[in-house]
């Protein structure tokens, strides 16, 4: 993997780029950042995941084999960090029409991630799967996530109807080692259960059983995935920002943020990596979007991630990126080698001015468009950087996961905030309990109903 | 449809909301905005589309029937405005696992939109379709779009191999009435061809043949789609901002933009509307992202659209939206009635503290979460608004399309910019031609290669 930060700099893009002075100023804080990164290793247990899971991976791979033998479908019930890693693995590594391939070409169960509580969405899934032939992986670290628990309850009841009391083989749970409803249920009823290790937050959990069971069911090479993560770990442990790309990414982004560059566009040039951009969007948003800093001061920190897709979004967003405000960094992800090649052949009709495309590959076209767009954005004086992946596959996916995790943790230190909590989601959870009539939330329910009084001048009915 | 703007206001959300003074100041410009909206009707021929297409719709519906009778698959080749409308129609109205349903339940061909030039993505599609049984709809308004032309050339050649000279029935073209390569090819070879009317820009083209052929193939009720658009047209033609929700939306967003609120999050609470948010993202970004205003002055205008999905992104983005900077407006789209209902049943095991969910519907859960999140964002003092759809379906989709089109056009007038051009995409297109070796672009190719000289201190190899 190669990461090129040149187009972040004033000397390349002009007045809205980062200056040498800015880099010199902030880089004085590197030693402190590095100390904290080492001191907080307990909170960053995800850093050990590529190294300390030999036993569990053996078990997971065996489970994956059992699932693919016994079932036609594998369904993940989870949301946020319990879903996005699996989705990134699925499209990042597997055939892009996997579920529509015949079984012999897939070599495994069809794969679905259900990360919403849309009634039409969930009903649609149940319209196309036979629950008897489906294994459900229920993932909630807290063990209490209302969306996931609801899905679990629906599946349980359908399985009971279809299989009588023999439904346990169709269910696997992943949750905390002791806390939460799901763990209690696991203890009481003896479902096959995996654990989210301590110090592995939801958004950093893809390389533990949360994501690994999906990988196993998908016959993904977990060794290669870990090899990518390890290579990146090695590259991102040095103190010097000149030898540590995660620190460089974090440092330049934090300088940008201090200059009101409040948007981070993640724009891979590969269909399969769009879910990687989604995964990054949670990691970056939830880790750095914080009201208070470590001193308890109000800072209203955070950079809004935007996931974009090359070349598709050139025809949607690039007008804004080139001509609009100087408020964003665009991170291009370039792929040197796709899994396949596709050549535009000689056509049976005269293509007139388009004939120059004949004989060229789609691979060259997408690569050229990436460079062309990077050039246009750079010429427009907008900050951007380029991450180049040698080859689509498990190793590259492992590298990307680990790179962004390290960069996010380091950015938390540069910003002096806690990158590992999410206090801002509590208010919404409590309000949901109130509206769903959960016991003990009656007062909040009243408050919510009061909030519904509106100035009708600002309400339009069509 | 109901639109509630209350949570944009200082009196509701506090110091970061819009004040009465701000509204009074900008509303003095409404008369001018309204005059321009009327004067530019020629550039806004899309406003007539729900009214003036009786003949063409008849032809399109007949084509749809032919396609569903003769083919197993319908594939749209297009990008940007030639793709996003079809995608919004598809998921906004049809079953959410449409392609995986058996044919008798679908009642039509499988439906695919190819809007990228990823070799793995295109190859994956060809792995699962039989080109002989596939109808391809090639859409490019300019007739020259390199991505779409490349896809067309690949399909042409495959069809020739499979069918000999009988490939014409498998191809339908949609392009400008006289300009471009595709039109010339149409004239020369006699493919079935539809026209993008003058004054209908790509991103405003969903209600012309660009989107309508998809609608017909999907058996979507085009009358209902138009009925929604017409209802919204009627609601958005009055001069007074107090009687015109599109003007109100445009006005409040432009006040927000002038206060450095540079992000517009579109967050429907329905899986099927995520593609509507994508469609909006192009409309809003490409129309308002402009370097110069109508006086030729540099303004670097534009608000960055972010598409989010409720409830999914509550577990990804809401931490940032509540605790992060005051730099965004969140537009919630709420659905009163989904196509289906889903009840969480009595489970065969004891669900402990989660038992309160038993007997409640998923419909109530997603609605409660929308309100809960809106409440949390409002309590945090962040601007938001709520669009409520009565019922998922073609009418609502027509309403949304037309509402956002009118709002975008009006915002262009408030900002005094041209909402209908896209000068910023040219540089990238030219650079692509150069890199693909097209004749006449040799000088640009040299320039691009020169731009590749990098300061190696900022390049990392892992």
Coordinates of C-alpha atoms in Angstrom, one line a residue, chain A:
Chain A
X1 CA 0.0 0.0 0.0
X2 CA 1.2 3.5 -0.8
X3 CA 0.0 6.7 0.7
X4 CA 0.7 10.0 -0.9
X5 CA 0.0 13.2 1.1
X6 CA 1.6 15.7 -1.3
X7 CA -1.7 17.3 -2.4
X8 CA -2.4 18.3 1.2
X9 CA 0.4 20.9 1.0
X10 CA 0.5 24.6 0.2
X11 CA 3.5 24.0 -2.0
X12 CA 1.4 21.7 -4.2
X13 CA -2.1 23.1 -4.2
X14 CA -1.5 26.8 -3.2
X15 CA -3.0 29.0 -0.6
X16 CA -5.5 26.6 0.9
X17 CA -2.9 23.9 1.5
X18 CA -1.0 23.1 4.7
X19 CA 2.2 25.1 5.3
X20 CA 5.5 24.0 6.6
X21 CA 5.0 26.2 9.6
X22 CA 1.8 24.5 10.5
X23 CA 3.5 21.1 10.3
X24 CA 6.4 22.3 12.4
X25 CA 4.1 23.7 15.1
X26 CA 1.9 20.7 15.5
X27 CA 4.7 18.1 15.2
X28 CA 6.1 19.3 18.5
X29 CA 3.2 17.4 20.0
X30 CA 4.1 14.1 18.5
X31 CA 6.0 12.9 21.5
X32 CA 3.0 13.4 23.7
X33 CA 0.7 11.8 21.2
X34 CA 3.0 8.8 20.9
X35 CA 3.2 8.4 24.7
X36 CA -0.5 8.4 24.9
X37 CA -0.9 5.8 22.1
X38 CA 1.4 3.5 24.1
X39 CA -0.1 4.3 27.5
X40 CA -3.6 3.6 26.3
X41 CA -2.9 0.1 24.9
X42 CA -5.5 -1.3 27.3
X43 CA -8.2 0.8 25.8
X44 CA -6.9 -0.3 22.4
X45 CA -7.1 -4.0 22.7
X46 CA -8.0 -4.1 19.0
X47 CA -4.3 -3.5 18.3
X48 CA -3.6 -7.0 19.5
X49 CA -6.3 -8.8 17.5
X50 CA -4.2 -9.8 14.5
X51 CA -1.8 -11.6 17.0
X52 CA -3.7 -13.2 19.8
X53 CA -6.6 -15.1 18.3
X54 CA -5.1 -18.4 17.0
X55 CA -7.5 -20.5 19.1
X56 CA -10.6 -18.6 18.4
X57 CA -9.9 -18.4 14.7
X58 CA -9.6 -22.2 14.5
X59 CA -13.0 -22.4 16.2
X60 CA -14.5 -19.8 13.9
X61 CA -13.2 -21.4 10.7
X62 CA -14.8 -24.7 11.9
X63 CA -18.1 -22.9 12.5
X64 CA -17.9 -21.4 9.0
X65 CA -17.5 -24.8 7.5
X66 CA -20.4 -26.2 9.5
X67 CA -22.6 -23.2 8.5
X68 CA -21.8 -23.6 4.8
X69 CA -22.5 -27.3 5.0
X70 CA -25.8 -27.1 6.8
X71 CA -27.3 -23.8 5.6
X72 CA -28.2 -21.9 2.4
X73 CA -28.1 -18.5 4.0
X74 CA -26.1 -16.7 6.6
X75 CA -27.7 -13.6 8.1
X76 CA -25.9 -11.1 10.3
X77 CA -28.2 -9.2 12.7
X78 CA -26.2 -6.2 14.0
X79 CA -26.0 -2.4 13.6
X80 CA -23.2 0.1 13.4
X81 CA -19.9 -1.5 14.4
X82 CA -21.6 -4.9 14.5
X83 CA -22.5 -4.6 10.8
X84 CA -20.2 -2.3 8.9
X85 CA -17.0 -4.5 9.2
X86 CA -18.8 -7.5 7.8
X87 CA -20.2 -5.4 4.9
X88 CA -16.7 -4.1 4.1
X89 CA -15.3 -7.6 4.1
X90 CA -18.1 -9.0 2.0
X91 CA -17.9 -6.5 -0.9
X92 CA -14.2 -5.7 -0.5
X93 CA -13.2 -9.3 -1.1
X94 CA -16.0 -11.4 -2.6
X95 CA -17.6 -11.5 -6.1
X96 CA -19.8 -8.3 -6.5
X97 CA -22.9 -10.4 -7.3
X98 CA -22.1 -13.1 -4.8
X99 CA -25.7 -13.9 -3.7
X100 CA -26.9 -14.1 -7.3
X101 CA -24.2 -16.7 -8.3
X102 CA -25.2 -20.3 -8.3
X103 CA -24.1 -22.2 -5.1
X104 CA -21.3 -24.1 -6.7
X105 CA -19.6 -20.8 -7.8
X106 CA -20.2 -19.2 -4.4
X107 CA -18.9 -22.2 -2.4
X108 CA -20.8 -21.0 0.6
X109 CA -24.1 -19.7 2.0
X110 CA -25.7 -16.6 0.7
X111 CA -24.7 -13.6 2.8
X112 CA -26.9 -10.9 4.2
X113 CA -26.4 -8.1 6.8
X114 CA -29.5 -6.7 8.3
X115 CA -28.6 -3.4 10.0
X116 CA -31.9 -1.5 10.1
X117 CA -35.4 -1.9 11.5
X118 CA -37.3 -1.1 8.3
X119 CA -40.4 -3.4 8.3
X120 CA -40.4 -3.6 4.4
X121 CA -36.6 -4.4 4.5
X122 CA -36.9 -7.2 7.0
X123 CA -40.0 -8.6 5.5
X124 CA -38.3 -8.6 2.1
X125 CA -35.5 -10.7 3.5
X126 CA -37.8 -13.2 4.9
X127 CA -39.6 -13.4 1.6
X128 CA -36.5 -14.8 -0.1
X129 CA -35.0 -17.0 2.6
X130 CA -36.1 -20.3 4.2
X131 CA -35.4 -19.8 7.9
X132 CA -34.9 -23.5 8.3
X133 CA -32.0 -23.3 6.0
X134 CA -30.6 -20.0 7.5
X135 CA -28.0 -19.4 10.2
X136 CA -28.4 -16.1 12.1
X137 CA -25.5 -14.4 13.7
X138 CA -26.8 -12.0 16.4
X139 CA -24.2 -9.4 17.3
X140 CA -24.5 -6.8 20.0
X141 CA -21.6 -5.9 22.3
X142 CA -23.8 -4.3 24.9
X143 CA -26.2 -7.2 24.6
X144 CA -29.1 -4.7 24.8
X145 CA -29.3 -3.1 21.3
X146 CA -33.0 -2.7 20.7
X147 CA -32.8 -3.0 16.9
X148 CA -30.8 -6.2 17.1
X149 CA -32.8 -7.7 19.9
X150 CA -36.0 -7.1 17.9
X151 CA -34.6 -8.9 14.9
X152 CA -33.4 -11.7 17.0
X153 CA -36.9 -12.1 18.6
X154 CA -38.5 -12.2 15.2
X155 CA -36.1 -14.9 13.9
X156 CA -36.4 -16.9 17.1
X157 CA -40.2 -17.1 16.7
X158 CA -40.0 -18.0 13.0
X159 CA -37.5 -20.7 13.8
X160 CA -39.6 -22.1 16.5
X161 CA -42.6 -22.3 14.1
X162 CA -40.5 -24.0 11.5
X163 CA -38.4 -26.3 13.5
X164 CA -40.0 -26.8 16.9
X165 CA -37.5 -26.9 19.7
X166 CA -34.6 -27.7 17.3
X167 CA -33.7 -24.1 16.5
X168 CA -30.5 -23.7 18.5
X169 CA -28.2 -24.8 15.7
X170 CA -29.5 -21.9 13.6
X171 CA -28.3 -19.3 16.0
X172 CA -24.9 -17.9 17.0
X173 CA -24.5 -15.0 19.4
X174 CA -21.6 -12.5 19.8
X175 CA -21.6 -10.2 22.8
X176 CA -19.7 -9.1 25.9
X177 CA -18.2 -11.7 28.1
X178 CA -20.5 -10.9 31.1
X179 CA -22.7 -7.9 30.6
X180 CA -26.1 -7.5 28.9
X181 CA -29.3 -9.4 28.1
X182 CA -27.8 -11.4 25.3
X183 CA -25.1 -12.9 27.5
X184 CA -27.7 -13.9 30.2
X185 CA -29.8 -15.5 27.5
X186 CA -26.7 -17.3 26.2
X187 CA -25.9 -18.6 29.7
X188 CA -29.5 -19.7 30.3
X189 CA -30.2 -21.4 27.0
X190 CA -26.7 -22.5 25.8
X191 CA -26.5 -20.9 22.4
X192 CA -23.1 -21.1 20.6
X193 CA -21.6 -17.7 21.7
X194 CA -18.5 -15.7 20.9
X195 CA -17.1 -12.8 22.9
X196 CA -16.2 -9.3 22.0
X197 CA -12.9 -8.9 24.0
X198 CA -12.6 -6.1 26.6
X199 CA -11.1 -2.9 25.2
X200 CA -12.5 -3.6 21.7
X201 CA -15.1 -1.0 21.0
X202 CA -17.8 -1.7 18.4
X203 CA -16.3 0.4 15.7
X204 CA -12.9 -1.2 16.2
X205 CA -14.2 -4.8 16.4
X206 CA -14.1 -6.1 12.8
X207 CA -11.0 -8.2 13.4
X208 CA -12.6 -10.1 16.4
X209 CA -15.4 -12.6 16.1
X210 CA -17.8 -9.7 15.2
X211 CA -16.3 -9.7 11.7
X212 CA -14.3 -12.9 11.6
X213 CA -17.3 -15.3 11.5
X214 CA -18.5 -13.5 8.4
X215 CA -15.0 -13.9 7.0
X216 CA -15.0 -17.6 7.7
X217 CA -18.5 -18.2 6.2
X218 CA -17.3 -16.2 3.1
X219 CA -14.2 -18.4 2.9
X220 CA -12.0 -15.3 3.2
X221 CA -8.3 -15.9 3.9
X222 CA -8.1 -14.7 7.5
X223 CA -4.3 -15.2 7.6
X224 CA -4.1 -12.7 4.7
X225 CA -6.4 -10.3 6.4
X226 CA -4.2 -10.4 9.5
X227 CA -1.1 -10.2 7.5
X228 CA -2.3 -6.9 6.1
X229 CA -3.2 -5.7 9.5
X230 CA 0.2 -6.7 10.9
X231 CA 2.1 -5.1 8.1
X232 CA 0.2 -1.9 8.8
X233 CA 0.8 -2.2 12.6
X234 CA 4.5 -2.4 12.0
X235 CA 4.4 0.6 9.7
X236 CA 2.4 2.7 12.2
X237 CA 4.3 2.1 15.5
X238 CA 7.2 4.5 15.0
X239 CA 7.2 7.8 16.9
X240 CA 8.3 10.0 14.0
X241 CA 5.5 11.4 11.9
X242 CA 7.9 11.0 8.9
X243 CA 8.0 7.2 9.4
X244 CA 4.5 6.6 10.5
X245 CA 1.7 7.1 7.9
X246 CA -1.1 6.9 10.5
X247 CA 0.4 9.8 12.5
X248 CA 0.9 11.7 9.3
X249 CA -2.7 11.2 8.3
X250 CA -3.9 12.2 11.7
X251 CA -1.7 15.2 11.9
X252 CA -2.6 16.6 8.5
X253 CA -6.3 16.0 9.1
X254 CA -6.1 17.8 12.5
X255 CA -4.4 20.8 10.9
X256 CA -7.1 20.8 8.3
X257 CA -9.8 20.7 10.9
X258 CA -8.2 23.6 12.8
X259 CA -8.6 25.5 9.5
X260 CA -12.4 24.9 9.3
X261 CA -11.9 22.0 6.8
X262 CA -14.8 20.1 8.4
X263 CA -15.5 17.4 5.8
X264 CA -13.5 14.3 5.0
X265 CA -14.5 12.6 1.7
X266 CA -13.5 9.0 1.3
X267 CA -13.6 8.2 -2.4
X268 CA -12.5 4.7 -3.4
X269 CA -12.3 3.9 -7.1
X270 CA -13.7 0.4 -6.7
X271 CA -17.3 -0.7 -6.2
X272 CA -16.1 -3.2 -3.6
X273 CA -14.6 -0.5 -1.4
X274 CA -17.7 1.6 -1.0
X275 CA -18.5 -0.3 2.2
X276 CA -15.0 0.4 3.4
X277 CA -15.8 4.1 3.1
X278 CA -19.0 3.4 5.1
X279 CA -17.0 1.6 7.8
X280 CA -14.5 4.5 7.9
X281 CA -17.4 7.0 8.2
X282 CA -18.5 5.4 11.5
X283 CA -15.0 5.2 12.8
X284 CA -14.0 8.8 12.0
X285 CA -17.4 10.3 13.0
X286 CA -18.1 8.5 16.2
X287 CA -14.5 8.6 17.4
X288 CA -13.8 12.3 16.8
X289 CA -17.3 13.9 17.0
X290 CA -17.1 15.0 20.6
X291 CA -18.5 18.0 22.6
X292 CA -15.8 18.1 25.3
X293 CA -12.1 17.6 25.3
X294 CA -10.0 15.7 27.9
X295 CA -10.0 18.9 30.0
X296 CA -13.8 18.9 30.1
X297 CA -13.9 22.0 27.9
X298 CA -16.6 22.4 25.2
X299 CA -15.0 22.0 21.9
X300 CA -17.7 20.6 19.6
X301 CA -15.1 18.7 17.7
X302 CA -15.4 16.5 14.6
X303 CA -15.0 16.2 10.9
X304 CA -18.0 14.9 8.9
X305 CA -17.1 11.9 6.8
X306 CA -18.7 11.6 3.3
X307 CA -18.5 8.4 1.4
X308 CA -18.2 8.8 -2.3
X309 CA -17.5 6.3 -5.1
X310 CA -15.2 6.8 -8.1
X311 CA -16.0 7.2 -10.9
X312 CA -19.7 7.3 -10.2
X313 CA -19.6 10.4 -8.1
X314 CA -17.6 12.3 -10.6
X315 CA -21.0 12.7 -12.2
X316 CA -22.6 13.8 -9.0
X317 CA -20.2 15.4 -6.5
X318 CA -17.1 16.6 -8.4
X319 CA -18.6 19.8 -9.6
X320 CA -18.9 20.7 -5.9
X321 CA -15.5 19.4 -4.9
X322 CA -13.7 21.4 -7.6
X323 CA -15.7 24.6 -7.6
X324 CA -17.2 24.7 -4.2
X325 CA -15.8 25.9 -0.8
X326 CA -12.4 25.0 0.5
X327 CA -14.0 22.9 3.3
X328 CA -13.0 19.3 2.5
X329 CA -10.2 16.8 2.1
X330 CA -10.8 14.2 -0.5
X331 CA -9.0 10.8 0.1
X332 CA -8.8 8.9 -3.2
X333 CA -8.4 5.2 -2.9
X334 CA -6.7 3.8 -6.0
X335 CA -6.6 0.1 -7.0
X336 CA -3.6 -1.0 -9.0
X337 CA -4.9 -4.5 -9.7
X338 CA -8.5 -5.6 -9.8
X339 CA -9.5 -9.3 -9.6
X340 CA -10.5 -9.3 -13.3
X341 CA -9.7 -7.5 -16.5
X342 CA -12.2 -6.2 -19.0
X343 CA -11.3 -5.1 -22.4
X344 CA -13.6 -2.9 -24.6
X345 CA -13.7 -5.0 -27.7
X346 CA -14.0 -4.2 -31.4
X347 CA -17.7 -3.4 -31.8
X348 CA -19.9 -4.7 -34.6
X349 CA -20.9 -1.1 -35.5
X350 CA -19.0 2.1 -36.2
X351 CA -18.5 3.9 -32.9
X352 CA -17.4 7.2 -34.7
X353 CA -15.5 9.5 -32.3
X354 CA -15.7 6.8 -29.5
X355 CA -13.6 4.4 -31.5
X356 CA -10.5 5.4 -29.6
X357 CA -11.8 3.3 -26.6
X358 CA -11.7 0.1 -28.6
X359 CA -9.0 -2.3 -27.5
X360 CA -8.4 -0.4 -24.2
X361 CA -9.3 -1.9 -20.9
X362 CA -11.9 -0.7 -18.3
X363 CA -9.1 -1.2 -15.8
X364 CA -7.2 1.6 -17.6
X365 CA -10.2 3.7 -17.9
X366 CA -11.0 3.7 -14.1
X367 CA -7.3 4.3 -13.3
X368 CA -7.2 7.2 -15.7
X369 CA -10.3 8.7 -14.3
X370 CA -8.9 8.6 -10.8
X371 CA -5.8 10.4 -11.9
X372 CA -7.8 12.9 -14.0
X373 CA -10.1 13.7 -11.1
X374 CA -7.2 14.0 -8.6
X375 CA -5.6 16.4 -11.1
X376 CA -8.7 18.5 -11.4
X377 CA -9.3 18.7 -7.7
X378 CA -5.6 19.6 -7.2
X379 CA -5.7 22.3 -9.9
X380 CA -8.7 23.7 -8.1
X381 CA -6.6 24.1 -5.0
X382 CA -8.5 21.6 -2.9
X383 CA -6.8 19.3 -0.4
X384 CA -6.6 15.7 -1.3
X385 CA -4.5 12.6 -0.8
X386 CA -4.2 9.2 -2.5
X387 CA -4.0 5.7 -1.0
X388 CA -2.9 3.1 -3.5
X389 CA -3.8 -0.5 -3.0
X390 CA -1.6 -3.0 -4.9
X391 CA -4.3 -5.5 -5.4
X392 CA -7.9 -6.1 -4.3
X393 CA -8.1 -8.8 -1.7
X394 CA -8.0 -9.7 2.0
X395 CA -4.5 -8.4 2.6
X396 CA -5.4 -4.9 1.3
X397 CA -8.6 -4.9 3.4
X398 CA -6.6 -5.8 6.5
X399 CA -4.2 -2.9 5.8
X400 CA -7.0 -0.4 5.3
X401 CA -8.8 -1.4 8.5
X402 CA -5.7 -1.1 10.6
X403 CA -4.4 2.1 9.0
X404 CA -7.7 3.9 9.7
X405 CA -8.0 2.5 13.2
X406 CA -4.4 3.7 14.1
X407 CA -5.0 7.1 12.3
X408 CA -8.3 7.6 14.2
X409 CA -6.7 6.8 17.6
X410 CA -3.8 9.1 16.9
X411 CA -6.2 11.9 15.7
X412 CA -8.0 11.6 19.1
X413 CA -4.7 12.3 20.8
X414 CA -3.9 15.2 18.5
X415 CA -7.3 16.7 19.4
X416 CA -7.1 15.8 23.1
X417 CA -10.4 14.1 23.1
X418 CA -11.6 10.6 24.0
X419 CA -11.8 8.7 20.7
X420 CA -13.2 5.6 22.3
X421 CA -16.5 6.6 23.9
X422 CA -19.9 7.8 22.4
X423 CA -21.8 9.8 25.1
X424 CA -23.9 11.5 22.4
X425 CA -26.0 8.5 21.5
X426 CA -27.5 8.0 24.9
X427 CA -30.1 10.8 24.7
X428 CA -31.7 9.2 21.6
X429 CA -31.6 5.7 23.1
X430 CA -33.5 6.9 26.2
X431 CA -36.0 8.8 24.1
X432 CA -36.6 5.6 22.1
X433 CA -37.3 3.6 25.3
X434 CA -39.7 6.3 26.3
X435 CA -41.6 6.2 23.0
X436 CA -41.7 2.4 23.0
X437 CA -43.3 2.5 26.5
X438 CA -40.5 0.8 28.4
X439 CA -41.1 0.9 32.1
X440 CA -39.3 3.7 34.0
X441 CA -39.3 6.1 31.1
X442 CA -42.8 7.7 31.6
X443 CA -41.5 11.1 32.5
X444 CA -39.3 11.3 29.3
X445 CA -42.3 10.3 27.2
X446 CA -44.2 13.3 28.5
X447 CA -41.3 15.6 27.7
X448 CA -41.2 14.2 24.2
X449 CA -44.9 14.8 23.6
X450 CA -44.5 18.4 24.8
X451 CA -41.7 18.9 22.3
X452 CA -44.3 18.2 19.5
X453 CA -46.0 21.6 19.9
X454 CA -45.2 23.5 16.7
X455 CA -45.4 26.9 15.2
X456 CA -47.8 26.1 12.4
X457 CA -46.4 28.9 10.2
X458 CA -43.4 26.7 9.7
X459 CA -45.4 23.5 8.9
X460 CA -46.5 22.9 5.3
X461 CA -49.0 20.3 4.3
X462 CA -49.1 19.3 0.6

